[in-house]
N, C-alpha and C. Protein backbone atom coordinates (compact mmCIF):
# COMPACT_ATOMS: atom_id res chain seq x y z
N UNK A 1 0.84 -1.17 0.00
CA UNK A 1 0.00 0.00 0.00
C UNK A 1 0.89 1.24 0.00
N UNK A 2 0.48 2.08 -1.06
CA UNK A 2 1.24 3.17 -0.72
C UNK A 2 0.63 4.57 -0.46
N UNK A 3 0.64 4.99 0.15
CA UNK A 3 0.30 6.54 0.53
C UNK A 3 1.36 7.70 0.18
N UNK A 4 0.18 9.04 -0.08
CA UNK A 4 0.56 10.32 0.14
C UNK A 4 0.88 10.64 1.45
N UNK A 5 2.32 11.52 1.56
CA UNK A 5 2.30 12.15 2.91
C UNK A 5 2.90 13.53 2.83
N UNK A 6 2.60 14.20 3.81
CA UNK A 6 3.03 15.42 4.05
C UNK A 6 4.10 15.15 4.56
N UNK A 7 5.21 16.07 4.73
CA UNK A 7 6.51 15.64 5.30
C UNK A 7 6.65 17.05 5.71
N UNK A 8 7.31 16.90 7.14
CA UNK A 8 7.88 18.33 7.64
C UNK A 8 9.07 18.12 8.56
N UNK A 9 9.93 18.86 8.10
CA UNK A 9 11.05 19.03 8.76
C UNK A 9 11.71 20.24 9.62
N UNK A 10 12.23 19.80 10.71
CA UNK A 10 12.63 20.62 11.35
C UNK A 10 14.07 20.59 12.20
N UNK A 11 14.52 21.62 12.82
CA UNK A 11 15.77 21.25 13.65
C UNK A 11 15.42 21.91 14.87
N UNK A 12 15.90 22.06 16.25
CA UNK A 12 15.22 22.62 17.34
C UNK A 12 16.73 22.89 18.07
N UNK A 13 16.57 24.86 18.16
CA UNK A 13 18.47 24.95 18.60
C UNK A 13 17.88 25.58 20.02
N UNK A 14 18.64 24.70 20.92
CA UNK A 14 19.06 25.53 22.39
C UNK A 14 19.72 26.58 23.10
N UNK A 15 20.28 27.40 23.00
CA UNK A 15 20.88 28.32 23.66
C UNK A 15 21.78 28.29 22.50
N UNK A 16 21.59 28.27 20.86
CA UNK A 16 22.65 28.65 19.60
C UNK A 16 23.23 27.11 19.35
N UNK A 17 22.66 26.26 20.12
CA UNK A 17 22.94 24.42 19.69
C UNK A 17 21.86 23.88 19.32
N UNK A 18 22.08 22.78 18.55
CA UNK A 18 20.99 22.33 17.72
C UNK A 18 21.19 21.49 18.46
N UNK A 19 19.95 20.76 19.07
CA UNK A 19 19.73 19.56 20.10
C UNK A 19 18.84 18.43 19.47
N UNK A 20 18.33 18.52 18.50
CA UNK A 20 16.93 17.84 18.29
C UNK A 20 16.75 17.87 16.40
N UNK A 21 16.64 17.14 15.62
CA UNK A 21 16.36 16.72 14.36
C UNK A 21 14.84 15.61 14.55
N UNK A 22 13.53 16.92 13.54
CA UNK A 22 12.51 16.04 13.51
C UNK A 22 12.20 15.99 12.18
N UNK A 23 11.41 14.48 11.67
CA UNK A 23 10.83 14.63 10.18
C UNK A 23 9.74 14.09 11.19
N UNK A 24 8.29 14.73 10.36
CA UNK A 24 6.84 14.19 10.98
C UNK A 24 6.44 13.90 9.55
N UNK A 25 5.60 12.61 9.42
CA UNK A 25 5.05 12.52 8.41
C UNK A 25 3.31 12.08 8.50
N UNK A 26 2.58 12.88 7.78
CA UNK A 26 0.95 13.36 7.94
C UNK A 26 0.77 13.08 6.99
N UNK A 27 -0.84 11.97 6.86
CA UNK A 27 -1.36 11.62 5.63
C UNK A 27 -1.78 12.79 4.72
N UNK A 28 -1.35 12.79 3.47
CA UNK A 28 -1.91 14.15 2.64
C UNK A 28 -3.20 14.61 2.76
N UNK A 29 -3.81 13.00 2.37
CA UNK A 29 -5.24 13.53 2.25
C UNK A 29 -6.00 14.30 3.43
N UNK A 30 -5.47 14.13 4.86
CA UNK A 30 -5.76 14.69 5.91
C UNK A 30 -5.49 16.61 6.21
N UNK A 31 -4.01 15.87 5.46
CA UNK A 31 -3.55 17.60 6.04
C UNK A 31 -3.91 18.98 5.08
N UNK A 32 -4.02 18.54 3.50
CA UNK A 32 -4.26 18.82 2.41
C UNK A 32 -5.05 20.34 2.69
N UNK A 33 -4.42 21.39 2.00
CA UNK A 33 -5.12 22.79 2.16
C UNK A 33 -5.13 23.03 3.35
N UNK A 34 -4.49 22.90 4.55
CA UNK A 34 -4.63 22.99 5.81
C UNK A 34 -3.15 23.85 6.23
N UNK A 35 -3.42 24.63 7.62
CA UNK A 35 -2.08 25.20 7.72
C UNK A 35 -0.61 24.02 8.08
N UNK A 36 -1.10 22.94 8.38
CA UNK A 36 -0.18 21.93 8.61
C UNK A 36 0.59 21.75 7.56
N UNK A 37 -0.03 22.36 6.19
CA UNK A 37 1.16 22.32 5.44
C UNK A 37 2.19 23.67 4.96
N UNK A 38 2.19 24.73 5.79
CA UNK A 38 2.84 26.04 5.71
C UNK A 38 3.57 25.87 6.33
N UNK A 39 4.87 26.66 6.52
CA UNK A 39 6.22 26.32 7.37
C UNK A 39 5.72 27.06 8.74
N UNK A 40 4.83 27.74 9.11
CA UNK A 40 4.37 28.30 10.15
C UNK A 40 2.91 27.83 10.35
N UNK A 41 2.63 26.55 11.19
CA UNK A 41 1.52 25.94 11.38
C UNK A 41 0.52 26.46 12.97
N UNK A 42 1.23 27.83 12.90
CA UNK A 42 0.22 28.52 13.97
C UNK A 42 0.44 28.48 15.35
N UNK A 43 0.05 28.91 16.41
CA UNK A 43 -0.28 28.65 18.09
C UNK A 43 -0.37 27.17 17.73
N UNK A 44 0.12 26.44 18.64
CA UNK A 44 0.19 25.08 19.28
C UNK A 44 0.27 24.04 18.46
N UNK A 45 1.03 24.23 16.87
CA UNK A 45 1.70 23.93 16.24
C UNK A 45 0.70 22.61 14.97
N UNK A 46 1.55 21.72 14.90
CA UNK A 46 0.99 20.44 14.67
C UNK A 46 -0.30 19.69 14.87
N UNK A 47 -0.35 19.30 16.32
CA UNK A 47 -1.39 19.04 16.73
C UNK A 47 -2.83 19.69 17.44
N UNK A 48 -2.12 20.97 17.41
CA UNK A 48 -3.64 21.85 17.22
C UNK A 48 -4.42 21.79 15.87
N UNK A 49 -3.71 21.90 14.97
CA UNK A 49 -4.15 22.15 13.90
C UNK A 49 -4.97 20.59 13.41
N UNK A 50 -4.41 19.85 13.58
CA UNK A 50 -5.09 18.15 13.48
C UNK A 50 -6.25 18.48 14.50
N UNK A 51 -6.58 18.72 15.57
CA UNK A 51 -7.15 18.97 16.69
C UNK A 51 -8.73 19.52 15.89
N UNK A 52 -7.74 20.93 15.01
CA UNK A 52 -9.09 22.05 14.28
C UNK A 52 -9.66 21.06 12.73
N UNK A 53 -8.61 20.14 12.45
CA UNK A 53 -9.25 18.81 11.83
C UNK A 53 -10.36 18.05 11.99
N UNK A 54 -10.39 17.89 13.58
CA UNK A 54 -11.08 16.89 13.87
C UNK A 54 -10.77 15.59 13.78
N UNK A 55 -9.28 15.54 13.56
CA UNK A 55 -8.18 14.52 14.35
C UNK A 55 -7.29 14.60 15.44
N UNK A 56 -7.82 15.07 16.47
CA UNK A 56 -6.85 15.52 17.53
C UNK A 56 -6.02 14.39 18.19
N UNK A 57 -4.44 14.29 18.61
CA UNK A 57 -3.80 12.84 18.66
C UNK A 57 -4.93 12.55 20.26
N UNK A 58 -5.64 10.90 20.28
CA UNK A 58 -6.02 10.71 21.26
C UNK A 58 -5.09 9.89 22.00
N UNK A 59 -3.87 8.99 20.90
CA UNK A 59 -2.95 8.39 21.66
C UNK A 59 -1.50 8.37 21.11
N UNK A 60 -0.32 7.96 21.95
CA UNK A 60 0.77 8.01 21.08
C UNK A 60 1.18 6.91 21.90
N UNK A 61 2.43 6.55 20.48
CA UNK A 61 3.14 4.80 21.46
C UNK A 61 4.60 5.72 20.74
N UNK A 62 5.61 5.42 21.44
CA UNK A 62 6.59 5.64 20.95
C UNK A 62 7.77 4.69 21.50
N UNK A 63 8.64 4.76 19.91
CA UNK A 63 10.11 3.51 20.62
C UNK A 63 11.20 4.12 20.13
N UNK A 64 12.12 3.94 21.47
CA UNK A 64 13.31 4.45 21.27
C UNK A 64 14.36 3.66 21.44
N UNK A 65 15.63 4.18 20.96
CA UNK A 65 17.20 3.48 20.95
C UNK A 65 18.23 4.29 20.72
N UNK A 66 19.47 4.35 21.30
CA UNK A 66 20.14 4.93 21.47
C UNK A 66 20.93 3.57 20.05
N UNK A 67 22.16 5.08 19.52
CA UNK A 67 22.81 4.77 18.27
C UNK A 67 23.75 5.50 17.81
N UNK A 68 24.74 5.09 17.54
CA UNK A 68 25.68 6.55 17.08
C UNK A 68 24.75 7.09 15.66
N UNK A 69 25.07 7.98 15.40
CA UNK A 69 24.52 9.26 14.59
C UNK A 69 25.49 8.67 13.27
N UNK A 70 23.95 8.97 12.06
CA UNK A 70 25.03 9.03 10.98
C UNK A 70 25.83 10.41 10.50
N UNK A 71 26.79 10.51 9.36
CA UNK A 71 27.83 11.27 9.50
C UNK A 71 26.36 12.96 9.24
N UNK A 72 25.43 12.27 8.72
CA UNK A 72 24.92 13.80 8.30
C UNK A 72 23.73 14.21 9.55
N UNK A 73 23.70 13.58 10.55
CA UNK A 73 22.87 14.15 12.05
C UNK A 73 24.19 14.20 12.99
N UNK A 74 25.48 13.76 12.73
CA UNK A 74 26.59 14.35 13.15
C UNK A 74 26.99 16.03 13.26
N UNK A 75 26.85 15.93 11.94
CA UNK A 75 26.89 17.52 11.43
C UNK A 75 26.11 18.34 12.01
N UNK A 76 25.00 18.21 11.49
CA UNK A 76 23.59 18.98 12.02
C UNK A 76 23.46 19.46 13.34
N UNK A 77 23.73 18.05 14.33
CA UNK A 77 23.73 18.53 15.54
C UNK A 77 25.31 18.74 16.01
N UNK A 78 26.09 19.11 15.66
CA UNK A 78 27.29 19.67 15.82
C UNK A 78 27.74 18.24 17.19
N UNK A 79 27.55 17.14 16.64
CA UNK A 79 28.16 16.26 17.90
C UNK A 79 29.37 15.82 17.92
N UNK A 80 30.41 15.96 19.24
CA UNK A 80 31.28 15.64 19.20
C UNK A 80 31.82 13.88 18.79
N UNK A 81 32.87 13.58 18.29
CA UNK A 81 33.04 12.42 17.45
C UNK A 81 33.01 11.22 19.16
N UNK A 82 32.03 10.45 18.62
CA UNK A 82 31.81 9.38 19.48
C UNK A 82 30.38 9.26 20.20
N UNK A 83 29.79 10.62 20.01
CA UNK A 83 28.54 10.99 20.77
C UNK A 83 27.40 10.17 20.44
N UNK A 84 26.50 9.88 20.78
CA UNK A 84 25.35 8.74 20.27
C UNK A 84 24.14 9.59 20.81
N UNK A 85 23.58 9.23 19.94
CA UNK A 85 22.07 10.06 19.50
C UNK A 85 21.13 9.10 20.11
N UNK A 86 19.57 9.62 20.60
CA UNK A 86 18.57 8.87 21.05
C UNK A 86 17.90 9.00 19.61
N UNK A 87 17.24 8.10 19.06
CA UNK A 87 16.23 8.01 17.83
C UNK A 87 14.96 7.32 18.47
N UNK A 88 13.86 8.42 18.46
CA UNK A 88 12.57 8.43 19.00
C UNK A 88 11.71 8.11 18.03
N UNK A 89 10.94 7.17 17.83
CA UNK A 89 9.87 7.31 16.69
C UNK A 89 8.77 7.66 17.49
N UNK A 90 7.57 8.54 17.60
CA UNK A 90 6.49 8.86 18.19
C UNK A 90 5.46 8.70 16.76
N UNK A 91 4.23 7.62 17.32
CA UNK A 91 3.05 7.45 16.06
C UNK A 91 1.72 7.90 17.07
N UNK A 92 1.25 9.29 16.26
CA UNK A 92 -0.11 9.37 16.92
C UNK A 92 -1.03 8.97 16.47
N UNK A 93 -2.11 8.62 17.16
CA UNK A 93 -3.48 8.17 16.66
C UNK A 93 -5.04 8.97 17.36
N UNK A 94 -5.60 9.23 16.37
CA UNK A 94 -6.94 10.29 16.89
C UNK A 94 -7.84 9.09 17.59
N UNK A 95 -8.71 9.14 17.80
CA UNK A 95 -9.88 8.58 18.97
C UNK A 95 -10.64 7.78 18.19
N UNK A 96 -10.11 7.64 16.34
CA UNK A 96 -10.76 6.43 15.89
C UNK A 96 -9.62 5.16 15.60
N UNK A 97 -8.32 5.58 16.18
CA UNK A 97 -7.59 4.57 15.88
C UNK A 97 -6.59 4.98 14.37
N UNK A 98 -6.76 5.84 13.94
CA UNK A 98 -6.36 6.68 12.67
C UNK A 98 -5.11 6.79 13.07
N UNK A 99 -3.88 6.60 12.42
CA UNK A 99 -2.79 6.96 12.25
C UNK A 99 -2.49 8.28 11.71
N UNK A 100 -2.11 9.88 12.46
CA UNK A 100 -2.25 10.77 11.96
C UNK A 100 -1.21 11.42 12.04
N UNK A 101 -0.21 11.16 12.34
CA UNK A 101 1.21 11.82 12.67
C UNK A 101 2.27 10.05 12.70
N UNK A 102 3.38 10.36 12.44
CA UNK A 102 4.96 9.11 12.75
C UNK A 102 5.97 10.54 12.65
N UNK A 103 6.73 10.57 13.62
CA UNK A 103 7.81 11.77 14.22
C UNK A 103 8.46 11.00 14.23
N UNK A 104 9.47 10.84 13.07
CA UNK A 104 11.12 10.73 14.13
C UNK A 104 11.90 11.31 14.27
N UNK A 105 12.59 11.35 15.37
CA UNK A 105 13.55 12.43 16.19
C UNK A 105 14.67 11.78 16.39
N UNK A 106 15.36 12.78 16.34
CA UNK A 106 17.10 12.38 16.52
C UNK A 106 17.47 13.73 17.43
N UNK A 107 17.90 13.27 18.77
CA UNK A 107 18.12 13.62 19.86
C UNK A 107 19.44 13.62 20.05
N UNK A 108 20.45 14.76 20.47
CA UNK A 108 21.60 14.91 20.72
C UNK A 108 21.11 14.36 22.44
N UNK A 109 22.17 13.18 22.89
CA UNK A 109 22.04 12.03 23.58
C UNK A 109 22.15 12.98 25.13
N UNK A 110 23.63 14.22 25.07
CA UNK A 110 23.72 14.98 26.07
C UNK A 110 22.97 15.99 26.43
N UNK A 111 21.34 16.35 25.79
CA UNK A 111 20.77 17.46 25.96
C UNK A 111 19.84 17.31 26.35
N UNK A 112 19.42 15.60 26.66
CA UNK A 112 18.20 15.45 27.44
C UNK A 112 18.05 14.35 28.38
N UNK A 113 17.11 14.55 29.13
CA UNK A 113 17.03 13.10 29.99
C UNK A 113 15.52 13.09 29.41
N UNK A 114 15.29 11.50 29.15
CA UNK A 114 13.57 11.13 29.03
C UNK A 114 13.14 10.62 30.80
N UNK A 115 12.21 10.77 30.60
CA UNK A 115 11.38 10.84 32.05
C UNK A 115 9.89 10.56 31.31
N UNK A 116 9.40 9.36 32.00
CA UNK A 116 8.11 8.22 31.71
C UNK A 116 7.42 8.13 33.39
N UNK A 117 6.34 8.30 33.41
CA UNK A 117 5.61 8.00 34.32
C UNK A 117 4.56 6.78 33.76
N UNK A 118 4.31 5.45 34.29
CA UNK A 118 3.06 4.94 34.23
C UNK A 118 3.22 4.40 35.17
N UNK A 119 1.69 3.56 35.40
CA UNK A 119 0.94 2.86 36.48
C UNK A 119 1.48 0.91 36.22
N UNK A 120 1.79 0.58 37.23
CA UNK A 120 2.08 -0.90 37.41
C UNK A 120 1.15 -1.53 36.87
């Protein structure tokens, strides 16, 4: 099966460091004529705008792994040689089970701690 998608890219800099490399990819037919596809997708970004859809994310599963960086998220995030990157995939889904967002992120490894809360 193949699908249309919207693709958006971004980089996210900290104090003049780039910490964070995201591609999100959004079914076309969803996002289509919508501000989700302008490089400025408004107050509360992404998922507001799915939200003013009438796909707002009702759930997300996400998996991660730590990995050294290839030579071109090396660059990007200016990482020193040896540094290893977290690679996050986050897939949202609206309240019918709809797949409406897949984020993956490439995380400079020293700029964050993840922190998970659930119930036993």
């Amino acid at each position: 099966m193949t699908a249309n998608l919207c693709v958006r890219r971004r980089r996210f800099v900290l104090d003049g460091k780039a910490v964070l490399l995201s591609t999100s990819y959004l079914p076309a037919d969803l996002v289509a004529n919508s501000p989700i596809t302008e490089p400025d997708t408004g107050p509360g970004g992404v998922y507001a705008r799915l939200a003013d859809l009438g796909h707002a994310p009702a759930r997300f599963r996400e998996e991660l792994c730590s990995r050294m960086p290839t030579r071109s998220e090396a660059e990007r995030l200016e990482l020193p040689p040896g540094a290893p990157v977290i690679h996050l995939t986050r897939t949202a889904f609206d309240a019918e089970g709809r797949v409406v967002e897949v984020n993956e992120m490439v995380l400079d490894s020293a700029a964050y701690v993840l922190e998970y809360d659930f119930e036993a």
